Amino acid sequence: MLTATQPSRTRSGGVDRTTVRVVDKTPVADGVVTLTLAAPDGGRLPDWSPGAHVDLTLDNGLTRQYSLCGDRWDAHTYRVGVLLEPTSRGGSRHVHEQLEPGHLVGLGGPRNNFPLVPAESYLFVAGGIGITPILPMVEQAELLGADWRLLYGGRQRGSMAFLTELSRYGDRVLVRPQDEHGLLDLPAFLGEPRPGTPVYSCGPAPLLAAMEAACAGWPARSLHVERFVAEDRGAPVRTTSFDVELHRSGRTVTVAPDVSVLEAVAAAGVEVLSSCRQGTCGTCETTVLAGVPDHRDSLLDDAERAAGDCMYPCVSRSCSDRLVLDL
């Protein structure tokens, strides 16, 4: 993932979650609903910043990651948008077909692996449900008086969520459904490289690949992306077993070549909250105390990989014979 200097990431180091109640469920586009969540006692929820996500543990046992897209100044509710995925593994289908107001769900986070860096101008490009993390970003940019524009694409206008909310920004927002305009014209929207102007994009893999190509001539770290699907990292560094010491638990587990670190740790009775299991959501981020991790995620930048002080055990492995994790 291409990033600029970021605030510190929130690290799990184990399970950190609470319970919230679904207080509203509203269709906002074809195949998209929003959930409004609140503490059962009506209390204050943790603060969050644009780009943050939460992990929802549904009552069918699945945990899924959703970007916060509501009013960050509302201290008592969160809002997330959920797309009904045609190839759903059970998460989005359960939300759409089973989850109703009054139901309780587990909440992890919020965490932010996609923070909005300070700047005087921004360019935003969203594809489909990728609008959810971008929505609070444009609100923040507007609040701060920054110069910004958003290009928002989708298959059809009816499948594009939050168009009414975005209409208040006028011509700063370009809505380009594919059936009306074809593929997004990224070079025309981006224009010439602009030093000091971060470019934020979230959406399906083809869009992000096109964004990387379109921003190839921009200054380093101009492009910030959030992925739904993991990048191909090729073969792991080592194909043999290695040991993982769980510092807080006082246990050592051996991780076989065909088992993830996350699975090995869970088999030892130590729970780490996880969601995507593809190295894209950041839910399972864990501090590394010793050893050299083999980073196989789609989140950390080159400097963070070189530091070697954290890893995502759902996909990352070890270059060294032994890793010591803060678990």
CSV table of C-alpha atoms in Angstrom, one decimal:
chain,number,residue,atom,x,y,z
A,1,MET,CA,0.0,0.0,0.0
A,2,LEU,CA,1.4,3.4,-0.9
A,3,THR,CA,1.2,5.8,2.0
A,4,ALA,CA,2.6,9.0,3.4
A,5,THR,CA,3.8,9.5,6.9
A,6,GLN,CA,0.9,8.2,9.1
A,7,PRO,CA,-0.2,8.4,12.7
A,8,SER,CA,0.6,5.3,14.7
A,9,ARG,CA,-1.7,2.3,13.8
A,10,THR,CA,-3.9,0.8,16.5
A,11,ARG,CA,-2.5,-2.6,17.4
A,12,SER,CA,-4.6,-5.4,18.7
A,13,GLY,CA,-2.2,-7.4,20.8
A,14,GLY,CA,-5.2,-9.7,21.4
A,15,VAL,CA,-8.9,-9.1,21.6
A,16,ASP,CA,-10.3,-5.6,22.2
A,17,ARG,CA,-14.1,-5.5,21.6
A,18,THR,CA,-17.4,-4.5,23.1
A,19,THR,CA,-21.0,-4.9,22.3
A,20,VAL,CA,-23.3,-2.5,20.4
A,21,ARG,CA,-26.9,-2.5,19.3
A,22,VAL,CA,-28.2,-2.0,15.8
A,23,VAL,CA,-30.6,0.9,16.1
A,24,ASP,CA,-31.3,1.5,12.4
A,25,LYS,CA,-31.0,-0.3,9.1
A,26,THR,CA,-31.6,1.6,5.9
A,27,PRO,CA,-31.3,0.8,2.2
A,28,VAL,CA,-29.2,3.5,0.5
A,29,ALA,CA,-28.7,2.0,-2.9
A,30,ASP,CA,-29.3,-1.2,-4.8
A,31,GLY,CA,-27.6,-3.9,-2.7
A,32,VAL,CA,-26.3,-1.5,-0.1
A,33,VAL,CA,-27.7,-0.9,3.4
A,34,THR,CA,-26.4,1.3,6.3
A,35,LEU,CA,-26.4,0.2,9.9
A,36,THR,CA,-26.5,2.7,12.7
A,37,LEU,CA,-24.9,1.3,15.9
A,38,ALA,CA,-25.1,2.6,19.5
A,39,ALA,CA,-24.0,1.4,22.9
A,40,PRO,CA,-26.8,-0.6,24.6
A,41,ASP,CA,-26.8,1.9,27.5
A,42,GLY,CA,-26.7,4.9,25.2
A,43,GLY,CA,-23.2,5.8,26.3
A,44,ARG,CA,-20.4,7.5,24.4
A,45,LEU,CA,-18.5,5.5,21.7
A,46,PRO,CA,-14.8,5.9,21.1
A,47,ASP,CA,-13.7,8.8,18.9
A,48,TRP,CA,-12.6,8.1,15.4
A,49,SER,CA,-11.0,9.8,12.4
A,50,PRO,CA,-11.7,9.7,8.6
A,51,GLY,CA,-10.6,6.4,7.1
A,52,ALA,CA,-11.2,4.4,10.3
A,53,HIS,CA,-13.0,1.1,10.3
A,54,VAL,CA,-14.6,-1.2,12.9
A,55,ASP,CA,-14.8,-4.9,13.1
A,56,LEU,CA,-18.3,-6.3,13.6
A,57,THR,CA,-18.7,-9.8,15.1
A,58,LEU,CA,-22.1,-10.9,13.9
A,59,ASP,CA,-24.5,-13.2,15.7
A,60,ASN,CA,-23.6,-16.0,13.3
A,61,GLY,CA,-20.0,-15.9,14.6
A,62,LEU,CA,-18.4,-14.2,11.6
A,63,THR,CA,-16.3,-11.0,12.0
A,64,ARG,CA,-16.2,-8.5,9.2
A,65,GLN,CA,-14.6,-5.1,8.7
A,66,TYR,CA,-16.6,-2.0,7.7
A,67,SER,CA,-15.5,1.6,7.2
A,68,LEU,CA,-17.1,4.2,9.4
A,69,CYS,CA,-19.1,6.6,7.2
A,70,GLY,CA,-21.3,8.6,9.6
A,71,ASP,CA,-20.9,11.9,11.5
A,72,ARG,CA,-17.7,11.6,13.4
A,73,TRP,CA,-18.9,14.4,15.8
A,74,ASP,CA,-21.8,12.3,16.9
A,75,ALA,CA,-20.3,10.7,20.0
A,76,HIS,CA,-23.1,8.2,20.5
A,77,THR,CA,-23.6,6.4,17.1
A,78,TYR,CA,-21.5,4.8,14.4
A,79,ARG,CA,-22.7,4.3,10.8
A,80,VAL,CA,-21.4,1.7,8.4
A,81,GLY,CA,-22.4,0.8,4.8
A,82,VAL,CA,-22.6,-2.8,3.8
A,83,LEU,CA,-22.7,-4.1,0.2
A,84,LEU,CA,-24.4,-7.4,-0.5
A,85,GLU,CA,-21.5,-9.3,-2.2
A,86,PRO,CA,-22.6,-11.8,-4.9
A,87,THR,CA,-19.9,-14.2,-3.6
A,88,SER,CA,-20.6,-13.5,0.1
A,89,ARG,CA,-18.9,-15.9,2.5
A,90,GLY,CA,-21.8,-15.3,4.9
A,91,GLY,CA,-21.1,-11.8,6.3
A,92,SER,CA,-22.8,-9.4,4.0
A,93,ARG,CA,-25.6,-11.8,3.3
A,94,HIS,CA,-26.3,-12.2,7.0
A,95,VAL,CA,-26.3,-8.4,7.5
A,96,HIS,CA,-28.8,-7.9,4.6
A,97,GLU,CA,-31.1,-10.8,5.3
A,98,GLN,CA,-30.9,-11.5,9.1
A,99,LEU,CA,-29.6,-8.5,11.0
A,100,GLU,CA,-32.3,-6.2,12.2
A,101,PRO,CA,-32.7,-3.2,14.6
A,102,GLY,CA,-32.5,-4.4,18.2
A,103,HIS,CA,-29.9,-7.1,17.4
A,104,LEU,CA,-26.6,-7.0,19.3
A,105,VAL,CA,-23.2,-7.3,17.5
A,106,GLY,CA,-19.6,-7.4,18.8
A,107,LEU,CA,-17.5,-4.3,18.0
A,108,GLY,CA,-13.7,-4.1,17.6
A,109,GLY,CA,-11.9,-0.9,17.1
A,110,PRO,CA,-12.2,1.7,15.7
A,111,ARG,CA,-8.8,1.4,13.9
A,112,ASN,CA,-7.4,3.5,11.1
A,113,ASN,CA,-5.0,2.1,8.5
A,114,PHE,CA,-6.2,4.7,5.9
A,115,PRO,CA,-5.7,8.0,7.7
A,116,LEU,CA,-6.2,11.4,6.0
A,117,VAL,CA,-2.9,13.3,6.1
A,118,PRO,CA,-2.9,17.1,6.6
A,119,ALA,CA,-2.8,18.9,3.3
A,120,GLU,CA,-4.2,22.1,1.6
A,121,SER,CA,-5.6,20.1,-1.4
A,122,TYR,CA,-6.8,16.6,-2.0
A,123,LEU,CA,-8.0,14.4,-4.9
A,124,PHE,CA,-10.4,11.5,-4.1
A,125,VAL,CA,-11.4,8.6,-6.3
A,126,ALA,CA,-14.0,6.0,-5.1
A,127,GLY,CA,-15.4,3.0,-6.8
A,128,GLY,CA,-18.7,1.4,-5.6
A,129,ILE,CA,-18.8,0.7,-1.9
A,130,GLY,CA,-15.3,2.2,-1.7
A,131,ILE,CA,-17.1,5.5,-1.2
A,132,THR,CA,-17.6,4.6,2.5
A,133,PRO,CA,-14.1,5.6,3.9
A,134,ILE,CA,-14.0,8.5,1.4
A,135,LEU,CA,-17.3,10.1,2.6
A,136,PRO,CA,-15.9,11.4,6.0
A,137,MET,CA,-12.7,12.4,4.3
A,138,VAL,CA,-14.4,14.8,2.0
A,139,GLU,CA,-16.5,16.2,4.9
A,140,GLN,CA,-13.2,16.8,6.8
A,141,ALA,CA,-11.6,18.4,3.8
A,142,GLU,CA,-14.6,20.7,3.4
A,143,LEU,CA,-14.6,21.5,7.1
A,144,LEU,CA,-10.9,22.5,7.0
A,145,GLY,CA,-11.4,24.7,3.9
A,146,ALA,CA,-9.1,22.5,1.7
A,147,ASP,CA,-9.3,22.5,-2.1
A,148,TRP,CA,-10.6,19.0,-3.0
A,149,ARG,CA,-12.5,17.1,-5.7
A,150,LEU,CA,-14.0,13.6,-5.8
A,151,LEU,CA,-14.5,11.3,-8.7
A,152,TYR,CA,-17.1,8.6,-7.9
A,153,GLY,CA,-17.8,5.6,-10.1
A,154,GLY,CA,-20.1,2.6,-10.0
A,155,ARG,CA,-21.8,0.2,-12.3
A,156,GLN,CA,-25.1,2.0,-12.4
A,157,ARG,CA,-26.4,5.2,-10.7
A,158,GLY,CA,-28.9,3.1,-8.7
A,159,SER,CA,-26.1,1.1,-7.1
A,160,MET,CA,-24.1,4.1,-5.9
A,161,ALA,CA,-24.7,4.9,-2.3
A,162,PHE,CA,-24.9,8.4,-0.7
A,163,LEU,CA,-25.5,10.4,-3.9
A,164,THR,CA,-28.0,12.6,-2.0
A,165,GLU,CA,-25.5,13.4,0.7
A,166,LEU,CA,-22.8,14.1,-1.8
A,167,SER,CA,-25.0,16.5,-3.9
A,168,ARG,CA,-24.5,19.3,-1.3
A,169,TYR,CA,-20.9,19.6,-2.5
A,170,GLY,CA,-22.0,20.6,-6.0
A,171,ASP,CA,-19.4,20.4,-8.8
A,172,ARG,CA,-16.6,19.3,-6.4
A,173,VAL,CA,-18.1,15.8,-6.9
A,174,LEU,CA,-18.1,14.1,-10.3
A,175,VAL,CA,-20.5,11.1,-10.4
A,176,ARG,CA,-19.7,8.8,-13.3
A,177,PRO,CA,-21.8,5.6,-13.5
A,178,GLN,CA,-20.2,3.1,-15.9
A,179,ASP,CA,-23.3,2.5,-17.9
A,180,GLU,CA,-23.6,6.2,-18.6
A,181,HIS,CA,-19.9,7.3,-19.0
A,182,GLY,CA,-17.8,4.2,-19.4
A,183,LEU,CA,-14.7,3.6,-17.4
A,184,LEU,CA,-13.4,6.4,-15.2
A,185,ASP,CA,-11.2,8.8,-17.1
A,186,LEU,CA,-8.4,8.9,-14.4
A,187,PRO,CA,-5.8,11.0,-16.4
A,188,ALA,CA,-8.4,13.7,-17.1
A,189,PHE,CA,-9.4,13.9,-13.5
A,190,LEU,CA,-6.0,13.7,-11.9
A,191,GLY,CA,-4.3,16.1,-14.4
A,192,GLU,CA,-0.6,16.8,-14.1
A,193,PRO,CA,1.2,15.6,-10.9
A,194,ARG,CA,0.7,18.1,-8.1
A,195,PRO,CA,3.3,18.0,-5.3
A,196,GLY,CA,1.6,18.4,-1.9
A,197,THR,CA,-1.7,17.0,-3.1
A,198,PRO,CA,-2.5,13.6,-1.7
A,199,VAL,CA,-4.6,11.2,-3.8
A,200,TYR,CA,-6.9,8.9,-1.9
A,201,SER,CA,-8.7,5.9,-3.6
A,202,CYS,CA,-10.8,3.0,-2.4
A,203,GLY,CA,-12.6,0.5,-4.6
A,204,PRO,CA,-12.2,-2.8,-6.4
A,205,ALA,CA,-8.8,-4.2,-7.5
A,206,PRO,CA,-9.0,-3.1,-11.2
A,207,LEU,CA,-9.6,0.5,-10.1
A,208,LEU,CA,-6.7,0.5,-7.7
A,209,ALA,CA,-4.4,-1.0,-10.4
A,210,ALA,CA,-5.5,1.8,-12.8
A,211,MET,CA,-4.9,4.4,-10.0
A,212,GLU,CA,-1.3,3.1,-9.5
A,213,ALA,CA,-0.6,3.3,-13.2
A,214,ALA,CA,-2.2,6.8,-13.4
A,215,CYS,CA,-0.1,8.1,-10.5
A,216,ALA,CA,3.2,6.5,-11.5
A,217,GLY,CA,4.6,10.0,-12.4
A,218,TRP,CA,3.4,11.6,-9.2
A,219,PRO,CA,5.8,12.4,-6.3
A,220,ALA,CA,6.5,9.4,-4.1
A,221,ARG,CA,3.8,8.6,-1.4
A,222,SER,CA,1.2,10.8,-3.2
A,223,LEU,CA,-1.2,7.9,-3.6
A,224,HIS,CA,-3.0,6.3,-0.7
A,225,VAL,CA,-5.2,3.3,-1.3
A,226,GLU,CA,-7.4,0.9,0.7
A,227,ARG,CA,-7.8,-2.6,-0.7
A,228,PHE,CA,-10.7,-5.0,-0.6
A,229,VAL,CA,-8.5,-7.9,-2.0
A,230,ALA,CA,-5.0,-8.8,-1.1
A,231,GLU,CA,-2.0,-8.2,-3.4
A,232,ASP,CA,-0.2,-11.3,-4.7
A,233,ARG,CA,3.0,-11.6,-2.5
A,234,GLY,CA,4.4,-14.7,-4.2
A,235,ALA,CA,6.0,-17.6,-2.2
A,236,PRO,CA,7.0,-17.1,1.5
A,237,VAL,CA,10.6,-16.6,2.4
A,238,ARG,CA,10.8,-20.0,4.1
A,239,THR,CA,9.0,-23.2,3.5
A,240,THR,CA,9.9,-24.9,6.8
A,241,SER,CA,8.4,-24.6,10.3
A,242,PHE,CA,9.3,-21.9,12.8
A,243,ASP,CA,8.5,-21.2,16.4
A,244,VAL,CA,6.4,-18.3,17.8
A,245,GLU,CA,6.8,-17.3,21.4
A,246,LEU,CA,3.7,-15.7,22.9
A,247,HIS,CA,5.4,-13.3,25.4
A,248,ARG,CA,2.4,-12.5,27.6
A,249,SER,CA,1.0,-16.0,27.6
A,250,GLY,CA,4.3,-17.7,28.3
A,251,ARG,CA,3.7,-20.3,25.5
A,252,THR,CA,5.7,-21.3,22.4
A,253,VAL,CA,4.0,-22.7,19.4
A,254,THR,CA,5.4,-24.3,16.2
A,255,VAL,CA,3.9,-23.0,13.0
A,256,ALA,CA,3.9,-25.6,10.2
A,257,PRO,CA,4.3,-24.6,6.6
A,258,ASP,CA,0.6,-25.2,5.8
A,259,VAL,CA,-0.8,-23.3,8.9
A,260,SER,CA,-1.0,-19.6,9.4
A,261,VAL,CA,0.4,-17.9,12.5
A,262,LEU,CA,-3.1,-16.9,13.4
A,263,GLU,CA,-4.3,-20.5,13.3
A,264,ALA,CA,-1.4,-21.8,15.3
A,265,VAL,CA,-1.9,-19.1,18.0
A,266,ALA,CA,-5.6,-19.9,18.2
A,267,ALA,CA,-4.9,-23.6,18.5
A,268,ALA,CA,-2.7,-22.7,21.5
A,269,GLY,CA,-5.8,-21.1,23.1
A,270,VAL,CA,-4.8,-17.4,22.5
A,271,GLU,CA,-7.5,-15.4,20.7
A,272,VAL,CA,-6.6,-12.7,18.3
A,273,LEU,CA,-9.5,-10.8,16.7
A,274,SER,CA,-9.4,-11.1,12.9
A,275,SER,CA,-11.6,-10.3,10.0
A,276,CYS,CA,-10.5,-10.6,6.4
A,277,ARG,CA,-7.7,-13.2,6.9
A,278,GLN,CA,-6.2,-11.8,3.7
A,279,GLY,CA,-3.9,-9.0,5.2
A,280,THR,CA,-6.1,-6.2,4.0
A,281,CYS,CA,-8.1,-5.0,7.0
A,282,GLY,CA,-5.5,-4.6,9.8
A,283,THR,CA,-7.7,-6.2,12.5
A,284,CYS,CA,-5.2,-8.7,13.7
A,285,GLU,CA,-2.1,-6.4,13.8
A,286,THR,CA,0.2,-7.6,16.5
A,287,THR,CA,3.4,-6.2,17.9
A,288,VAL,CA,6.7,-8.1,17.2
A,289,LEU,CA,9.1,-8.1,20.1
A,290,ALA,CA,11.9,-10.2,18.5
A,291,GLY,CA,12.6,-12.0,15.2
A,292,VAL,CA,12.2,-11.0,11.6
A,293,PRO,CA,8.7,-11.2,10.1
A,294,ASP,CA,8.0,-12.1,6.5
A,295,HIS,CA,5.4,-9.5,5.7
A,296,ARG,CA,2.7,-10.7,3.3
A,297,ASP,CA,0.0,-8.1,3.9
A,298,SER,CA,-1.3,-5.4,1.7
A,299,LEU,CA,-1.2,-2.7,4.4
A,300,LEU,CA,2.3,-1.8,5.6
A,301,ASP,CA,4.6,0.5,3.6
A,302,ASP,CA,8.3,-0.1,2.9
A,303,ALA,CA,9.4,1.7,6.0
A,304,GLU,CA,7.0,-0.1,8.3
A,305,ARG,CA,8.1,-3.4,6.8
A,306,ALA,CA,11.7,-2.6,7.4
A,307,ALA,CA,11.0,-1.6,11.0
A,308,GLY,CA,9.8,-5.2,11.6
A,309,ASP,CA,8.0,-4.2,14.9
A,310,CYS,CA,4.5,-5.4,13.9
A,311,MET,CA,2.9,-8.0,11.6
A,312,TYR,CA,-0.5,-9.4,10.5
A,313,PRO,CA,-0.5,-13.0,11.6
A,314,CYS,CA,-3.4,-14.0,9.3
A,315,VAL,CA,-1.0,-14.0,6.4
A,316,SER,CA,2.5,-12.9,7.4
A,317,ARG,CA,5.1,-15.5,8.5
A,318,SER,CA,8.7,-15.5,9.7
A,319,CYS,CA,12.1,-15.1,8.0
A,320,SER,CA,13.8,-16.2,11.2
A,321,ASP,CA,13.6,-19.5,13.2
A,322,ARG,CA,11.8,-17.7,16.0
A,323,LEU,CA,9.4,-14.8,16.4
A,324,VAL,CA,8.4,-13.3,19.7
A,325,LEU,CA,4.9,-11.7,19.7
A,326,ASP,CA,3.2,-9.5,22.3
A,327,LEU,CA,0.4,-12.0,22.9
